[in-house]
């Protein structure tokens, strides 16, 4: 195959979300873009995969750097009888010799019945929650990608409390107000706290220092006198703090964002993307890039990347050197002024000594691994029925309807989406084989058929937490407590029993529990890349995954939560965009934005009433927009 | 001029109805004229020797059919067909597809067959597929034959084997009856068109519109709406659907580009 042209302004390697957003923005700004990926699917480390794809992804990862302790199994099809617990399979360490890899590559692939519905699975390698306000949503709308990706509201958020109970988190003022399980005093305390978070007073310089120093849970119980269950709800259910040490300043900022987001699209601060989320967004941005002229080549291995002097450039121009890229299956080499690549694709090049990875300094964020888990179950956690006090508004309604009699209850809508947060150390007592406890927050995001993540009647649970890289604990050990808890909670909401009894306090959970065995269970640890080898002088950027926040001392050591990822990726893409098109363009863009604002609300700037485009007071120079490119103008 | 909108006829008094929105995806080898066919349908225009710039995620065109108003959301490949890079998102929820080949290029017909297979694998099982042989205007022009194509030669056999082709059609590389037979056995609609002259283009879309099981799709999405869930097959194109959130509804409005209606 051959290309129409071989020189491009920018060559992008990997179709991860950040690269895809960047690709669309650059194409839209009229730069020529060629976008390459070794894989035959979109979105690379952010991909949404079918069951068979994730199976081969997992098998290929045994040999990849960055991934360790990977363990994939299909317990429901491999265990001989449903009463036998899933057979223990030892985990795989990246340091093992090839021979020891062999023994783990069991012939057991996905079960037959599941493979028949293979294309109904969209299992995400980077599960995300999309905040309803913020850079990610804004960019989706501005770029028009929002019109071809689809979303759902996150329906439920609950916090786990040992043993086996979940407490639903009131997510808005309205929720708190209607909350039947909360005393009046607690309601007032909560309202006051949320009002403070929304006010932004905590951002004032005189408050910052103190708030930075105090961990959020302590702040909530000491300053706001919140009882323990509300500390849990606010710190882990609203602020989504990833550890009990998170600073109050960081957590309040998240609480404020949460409050701002709630209500924009419904009674939740978050959306979930359908068809696996991030992978679908990456596809959407790539399409947007193609529509504006970007060239896409998937499933072709990028073999080498070299600097090459360029001959042209007469008339006193300095002969510039460019990047020359060799792609398997393409006759000609591609040249580009800029290269933006994923760490992984740079690592997999055959040559390119110039991109050899520097070892991160010992003190670096290289010290943290993300721990991920994917479970596919045949039933959900019923966030409404399973939840205990506090939170009862739904339950009370249901009881009113029922009127005591065992009248046939109309089949309730099964929950589609829910976030279950396991606060630090909440699983200590669950201790299964070697202790299921974990000293950091574990998040579990549930996605049902309505999110197009899996076939009808099945539910995907994404688990995520973190661990210091030097810890020897396997991903399976770290997550086992949370996995056991999820299986037990799901056992309480058997879909075979569509009319769950509601006998109030008399309820005996063990009596109708059913053992739930996962259809798929995949766990692994993923090393957080250091900031990589950004070489602006040579016009080469590598994009670390996952994207990290650039500001704030605490965020440096904490991997992003599910809810941070989309915004961080968008910011990462925007930073790269301005570096490539030139920082001076950013200044022009900012000046133009403030001009547009002035035109829209002249009163705000001049203390006048009325609306108008131009009241004649501003000079041409002030209102006329400068010529320039924009990040999705 | 045969603008689809004007085939309305009969029911002028009917109250303005909400059009049934349907996603149609274009497929086919590069340069067979996919973009040109849509441009002809949507803007009644043709650009010689030039890839029409679409620059939009999709184009829309309404089409009136007896008592129904259908709004096509037409997705072009944006060049992503060239290197194995059409995303699953492209096929998602498509209720119709036009698989296009170039009647003067045999390889493009083979490619069309593989796109049909791909649709059967990836797309909604009820999808309506039209097989479209484009560039028939080239067939009548015997004098420009020699210089214009090299691939005409390797396909000489098939071309001359077509009885109705005759002397004036020495450029034809895909016999009409062969393509038609393939379409019939695979359950596809079949057309031959010229984006250049406009011949046959509107018919492709009106015949597709007639074949889309609108009632079935409407019933599905209604059922999905009450269930709160939704089945992939029941949803219409992009945008709001049952249980879904339309991001554009929650804040500042934005214009959908290239909406021609
Ligand atoms: N003669 C003739 N040329 C056509 C026709 N349709 C498209 N073309 C030309 O074929 C080339 C490729 O068309 P284009 O629409 O870009 O094809 P695409 O890659 O499938 O979208 C362009 O030069 C068009 O002008 C047609 O019906 N007749
Ligand atoms: Mg085209």
Short mmCIF file of C-alpha atoms in Angstrom, two decimals, chain B:
data_model
loop_
_atom_site.label_atom_id
_atom_site.label_comp_id
_atom_site.label_asym_id
_atom_site.label_seq_id
_atom_site.Cartn_x
_atom_site.Cartn_y
_atom_site.Cartn_z
CA UNK B 1 -34.38 17.86 -10.66
CA UNK B 2 -35.28 15.06 -8.38
CA UNK B 3 -34.72 16.32 -4.88
CA UNK B 4 -36.03 13.63 -2.57
CA UNK B 5 -37.90 16.16 -0.48
CA UNK B 6 -40.09 16.98 -3.45
CA UNK B 7 -41.39 13.50 -3.98
CA UNK B 8 -43.80 14.24 -1.20
CA UNK B 9 -47.05 14.23 -3.12
CA UNK B 10 -50.30 13.17 -1.49
CA UNK B 11 -50.45 14.08 2.15
CA UNK B 12 -49.74 17.78 2.21
CA UNK B 13 -52.26 18.33 4.98
CA UNK B 14 -50.60 15.93 7.37
CA UNK B 15 -49.35 17.57 10.52
CA UNK B 16 -45.62 18.16 10.61
CA UNK B 17 -44.19 14.94 11.94
CA UNK B 18 -40.97 14.13 13.64
CA UNK B 19 -38.76 12.50 11.03
CA UNK B 20 -37.55 8.99 11.62
CA UNK B 21 -33.81 9.35 11.99
CA UNK B 22 -31.68 6.64 10.54
CA UNK B 23 -27.94 6.12 10.31
CA UNK B 24 -26.56 5.07 6.93
CA UNK B 25 -22.91 4.15 6.51
CA UNK B 26 -20.97 4.26 3.27
CA UNK B 27 -18.45 1.55 2.53
CA UNK B 28 -16.24 0.66 -0.38
CA UNK B 29 -12.71 0.86 -1.67
CA UNK B 30 -11.00 4.24 -1.80
CA UNK B 31 -11.83 6.33 -4.89
CA UNK B 32 -14.93 4.44 -6.03
CA UNK B 33 -16.97 7.60 -5.48
CA UNK B 34 -18.50 7.25 -2.01
CA UNK B 35 -18.10 10.88 -1.10
CA UNK B 36 -19.21 11.92 -4.56
CA UNK B 37 -22.41 9.91 -4.31
CA UNK B 38 -23.37 11.56 -1.01
CA UNK B 39 -22.49 14.96 -2.33
CA UNK B 40 -24.77 14.35 -5.30
CA UNK B 41 -27.57 13.18 -3.04
CA UNK B 42 -27.27 15.90 -0.42
CA UNK B 43 -26.16 18.91 -2.46
CA UNK B 44 -26.84 17.79 -6.00
CA UNK B 45 -23.27 18.67 -6.87
CA UNK B 46 -20.21 16.96 -8.37
CA UNK B 47 -16.53 17.85 -8.28
CA UNK B 48 -14.40 16.42 -11.06
CA UNK B 49 -11.00 14.91 -10.22
CA UNK B 50 -11.18 15.91 -6.66
CA UNK B 51 -12.04 14.33 -3.35
CA UNK B 52 -15.06 16.29 -2.17
CA UNK B 53 -14.30 17.82 1.19
CA UNK B 54 -16.94 16.81 3.64
CA UNK B 55 -15.38 18.07 6.86
CA UNK B 56 -18.31 16.90 8.94
CA UNK B 57 -18.98 13.85 11.04
CA UNK B 58 -22.02 13.09 8.95
CA UNK B 59 -24.35 14.73 6.47
CA UNK B 60 -28.08 14.71 6.82
CA UNK B 61 -30.78 14.59 4.21
CA UNK B 62 -34.50 14.17 4.59
CA UNK B 63 -36.46 11.93 2.35
CA UNK B 64 -40.25 11.75 2.16
CA UNK B 65 -41.83 8.40 1.57
CA UNK B 66 -45.59 8.22 1.24
CA UNK B 67 -46.67 9.22 4.74
CA UNK B 68 -43.27 9.06 6.34
CA UNK B 69 -40.42 11.48 6.73
CA UNK B 70 -37.04 9.85 6.99
CA UNK B 71 -33.94 11.72 7.95
CA UNK B 72 -30.76 10.04 6.79
CA UNK B 73 -27.67 10.62 8.85
CA UNK B 74 -25.05 9.67 6.28
CA UNK B 75 -21.62 8.66 7.54
CA UNK B 76 -18.72 8.80 5.14
CA UNK B 77 -15.53 6.87 5.82
CA UNK B 78 -13.38 10.00 5.99
CA UNK B 79 -10.61 8.01 4.35
CA UNK B 80 -10.40 5.56 7.24
CA UNK B 81 -11.17 2.65 4.89
CA UNK B 82 -7.75 2.93 3.30
CA UNK B 83 -5.57 1.29 5.93
CA UNK B 84 -7.80 -1.06 7.81
CA UNK B 85 -8.84 1.64 10.20
CA UNK B 86 -12.62 1.94 10.33
CA UNK B 87 -13.64 1.91 13.97
CA UNK B 88 -16.42 -0.27 15.41
CA UNK B 89 -18.11 3.00 16.27
CA UNK B 90 -18.62 3.57 12.56
CA UNK B 91 -20.87 0.53 12.14
CA UNK B 92 -22.68 0.96 15.42
CA UNK B 93 -26.42 1.32 15.15
CA UNK B 94 -26.33 1.73 11.40
CA UNK B 95 -29.70 0.77 9.99
CA UNK B 96 -28.59 1.03 6.40
CA UNK B 97 -25.47 0.87 4.34
CA UNK B 98 -24.49 1.63 0.78
CA UNK B 99 -21.59 -0.53 -0.33
CA UNK B 100 -20.13 1.10 -3.39
CA UNK B 101 -17.79 -0.15 -6.11
CA UNK B 102 -16.55 1.26 -9.37
CA UNK B 103 -18.02 -0.53 -12.41
CA UNK B 104 -14.77 0.04 -14.27
CA UNK B 105 -12.62 -1.62 -11.61
CA UNK B 106 -13.00 -5.33 -10.89
CA UNK B 107 -10.98 -5.24 -7.67
CA UNK B 108 -13.40 -2.74 -6.19
CA UNK B 109 -16.23 -5.24 -6.65
CA UNK B 110 -14.25 -7.91 -4.80
CA UNK B 111 -13.61 -5.36 -2.07
CA UNK B 112 -17.33 -4.58 -1.91
CA UNK B 113 -18.05 -8.23 -1.26
CA UNK B 114 -15.67 -8.22 1.67
CA UNK B 115 -17.31 -5.08 3.06
CA UNK B 116 -20.65 -6.86 2.89
CA UNK B 117 -19.14 -9.68 4.94
CA UNK B 118 -17.74 -7.18 7.42
CA UNK B 119 -21.21 -5.64 7.81
CA UNK B 120 -22.73 -9.03 8.41
CA UNK B 121 -20.14 -9.56 11.13
CA UNK B 122 -20.12 -6.16 12.78
CA UNK B 123 -23.42 -4.47 12.15
CA UNK B 124 -26.99 -4.69 13.31
CA UNK B 125 -28.50 -7.89 11.86
CA UNK B 126 -31.49 -6.02 10.37
CA UNK B 127 -29.31 -3.63 8.43
CA UNK B 128 -30.50 -2.80 4.93
CA UNK B 129 -27.62 -3.05 2.48
CA UNK B 130 -27.52 -1.60 -1.01
CA UNK B 131 -24.82 -2.65 -3.45
CA UNK B 132 -24.02 0.24 -5.75
CA UNK B 133 -21.96 0.14 -8.94
CA UNK B 134 -20.85 3.72 -9.55
CA UNK B 135 -19.29 5.66 -12.46
CA UNK B 136 -21.55 4.25 -15.18
CA UNK B 137 -21.09 7.51 -17.09
CA UNK B 138 -17.64 6.23 -18.02
CA UNK B 139 -19.08 3.27 -19.87
CA UNK B 140 -20.39 5.14 -22.84
CA UNK B 141 -17.19 6.93 -23.70
CA UNK B 142 -15.31 4.60 -26.05
CA UNK B 143 -12.96 7.24 -27.37
CA UNK B 144 -11.17 7.95 -24.11
CA UNK B 145 -10.72 4.31 -23.25
CA UNK B 146 -7.14 3.63 -24.27
CA UNK B 147 -5.25 6.20 -22.28
CA UNK B 148 -7.40 6.42 -19.21
CA UNK B 149 -7.06 3.05 -17.60
CA UNK B 150 -4.57 0.32 -17.29
CA UNK B 151 -6.72 -1.92 -15.16
CA UNK B 152 -9.20 -2.14 -18.02
CA UNK B 153 -6.83 -4.54 -19.69
CA UNK B 154 -6.58 -7.19 -17.05
CA UNK B 155 -10.35 -7.27 -16.90
CA UNK B 156 -10.89 -7.52 -20.64
CA UNK B 157 -12.21 -11.03 -20.37
CA UNK B 158 -15.01 -10.23 -18.01
CA UNK B 159 -15.84 -7.06 -19.86
CA UNK B 160 -16.25 -8.67 -23.25
CA UNK B 161 -18.01 -11.63 -21.74
CA UNK B 162 -20.92 -9.39 -20.91
CA UNK B 163 -23.30 -9.66 -23.83
CA UNK B 164 -25.26 -6.47 -23.27
CA UNK B 165 -22.09 -4.49 -22.74
CA UNK B 166 -21.30 -4.27 -26.39
CA UNK B 167 -18.63 -2.24 -28.07
CA UNK B 168 -19.44 1.00 -26.29
CA UNK B 169 -18.76 -0.54 -22.88
CA UNK B 170 -15.26 -1.83 -23.15
CA UNK B 171 -14.42 -0.10 -19.88
CA UNK B 172 -16.89 -2.11 -17.89
CA UNK B 173 -15.04 -4.44 -15.59
CA UNK B 174 -17.95 -5.64 -13.51
CA UNK B 175 -20.80 -7.16 -15.50
CA UNK B 176 -24.13 -5.91 -14.37
CA UNK B 177 -25.78 -9.32 -14.30
CA UNK B 178 -22.98 -10.80 -12.21
CA UNK B 179 -23.25 -8.04 -9.60
CA UNK B 180 -27.01 -8.23 -9.66
CA UNK B 181 -26.95 -11.99 -9.14
CA UNK B 182 -24.57 -11.63 -6.22
CA UNK B 183 -26.79 -8.95 -4.69
CA UNK B 184 -29.85 -11.11 -5.09
CA UNK B 185 -28.37 -14.18 -3.47
CA UNK B 186 -27.00 -12.08 -0.58
CA UNK B 187 -30.27 -10.21 -0.02
CA UNK B 188 -28.95 -6.80 -1.04
CA UNK B 189 -30.60 -4.03 -3.01
CA UNK B 190 -28.78 -3.35 -6.26
CA UNK B 191 -28.19 -0.17 -8.26
CA UNK B 192 -25.90 1.32 -10.81
CA UNK B 193 -25.22 5.02 -10.55
CA UNK B 194 -23.21 7.94 -11.72
CA UNK B 195 -22.37 10.58 -9.18
CA UNK B 196 -21.18 12.65 -12.09
CA UNK B 197 -24.45 12.79 -14.00
CA UNK B 198 -26.66 12.02 -11.01
CA UNK B 199 -28.14 8.97 -12.69
CA UNK B 200 -29.65 6.52 -10.21
CA UNK B 201 -28.37 8.29 -7.09
CA UNK B 202 -31.65 9.39 -5.51
CA UNK B 203 -33.16 5.96 -6.16
CA UNK B 204 -30.49 4.34 -3.99
CA UNK B 205 -31.64 6.31 -1.00
CA UNK B 206 -35.37 6.17 -1.60
CA UNK B 207 -35.30 2.42 -2.12
CA UNK B 208 -33.25 1.99 1.05
CA UNK B 209 -35.74 4.17 2.89
CA UNK B 210 -38.60 1.97 1.71
CA UNK B 211 -36.89 -1.14 2.97
CA UNK B 212 -35.96 0.04 6.45
CA UNK B 213 -38.31 -1.67 8.91
CA UNK B 214 -39.31 1.58 10.55
CA UNK B 215 -42.11 0.09 12.61
CA UNK B 216 -39.81 -2.54 13.99
CA UNK B 217 -37.20 0.04 14.95
CA UNK B 218 -39.80 2.31 16.53
CA UNK B 219 -41.29 -0.55 18.52
CA UNK B 220 -37.85 -1.60 19.70
CA UNK B 221 -36.85 1.82 20.89
CA UNK B 222 -40.21 2.27 22.61
CA UNK B 223 -39.74 -1.03 24.39
CA UNK B 224 -36.22 -0.10 25.32
CA UNK B 225 -37.39 3.24 26.66
CA UNK B 226 -39.90 1.65 29.02
CA UNK B 227 -37.40 -0.95 30.14
CA UNK B 228 -34.89 1.77 30.89
CA UNK B 229 -32.27 -0.28 29.17
CA UNK B 230 -32.03 -0.61 25.48
CA UNK B 231 -30.90 -3.03 22.88
CA UNK B 232 -28.23 -1.96 20.50
CA UNK B 233 -30.35 -2.78 17.54
CA UNK B 234 -33.27 -0.65 18.62
CA UNK B 235 -31.55 2.64 18.83
CA UNK B 236 -31.55 5.18 16.11
CA UNK B 237 -28.31 6.81 15.08
CA UNK B 238 -26.38 9.10 17.36
CA UNK B 239 -27.71 11.39 19.98
CA UNK B 240 -30.43 10.86 22.50
CA UNK B 241 -31.76 7.40 23.07
CA UNK B 242 -33.37 5.60 25.92
CA UNK B 243 -31.47 5.93 29.14
CA UNK B 244 -28.84 7.93 27.37
CA UNK B 245 -27.75 11.46 28.07
CA UNK B 246 -27.40 14.00 25.30
CA UNK B 247 -24.37 16.06 26.23
CA UNK B 248 -25.49 18.91 24.08
CA UNK B 249 -28.68 19.35 26.04
CA UNK B 250 -27.09 20.13 29.34
CA UNK B 251 -25.42 23.39 28.62
CA UNK B 252 -24.42 25.76 25.91
CA UNK B 253 -25.97 24.81 22.64
CA UNK B 254 -23.86 24.08 19.67
CA UNK B 255 -24.58 23.79 15.99
CA UNK B 256 -24.40 20.44 14.33
CA UNK B 257 -22.35 21.04 11.27
CA UNK B 258 -23.37 20.34 7.73
CA UNK B 259 -27.00 19.76 8.47
CA UNK B 260 -28.55 20.42 5.14
CA UNK B 261 -32.12 20.55 6.32
#
